[in-house]
Phi, psi and omega in degrees: 000320180297320180295320180295319181294318179294320180292323177293320178296318178295319179297317179295320179296314180295321177297316180294315180294323177296319178298317180294317180297317179295316180298315181293324177296315177297321179297317179294317180296315181294320178295320178295317179295317179296321178296319178295321179294319179294321179290329182284324182244080180290155179293149180288157181301333180289335181281336182280139180270145177290136180290137179293149179289139179292139179254123180276158181289342182270358179291128180263143178263122182256345180281118184294327179293314179297321179296319180290324178294317179295317179297318179295321179295318178294318179297316179297319180294316181290329179291329182288341182281000000 
C-alpha cells in the first residue's frame, strides 16, 4: 500500500509539473508571436496621439474663468476627503 501511495503521488506531481511547463511554454510562444505582429504592423501616424505639452509649475494662469474652474475643482476634491 505504501508503494502504491508513493507512486500515485509521484505520478500526480509529474502530471502537475508537466501541465505547468506546457502552459508556460505556450504563454511564451503566444507572447513572442504577438510581439512580432505588433512590431511588424506599427500604427499609422494618424493613429498616434500628439503628446501633451508639459506644464511647468511656474506657469501662471491669467484667465479668470479658468482660474475659478480650477479653484472649484480643487475645493471639491479636498472637500471629498
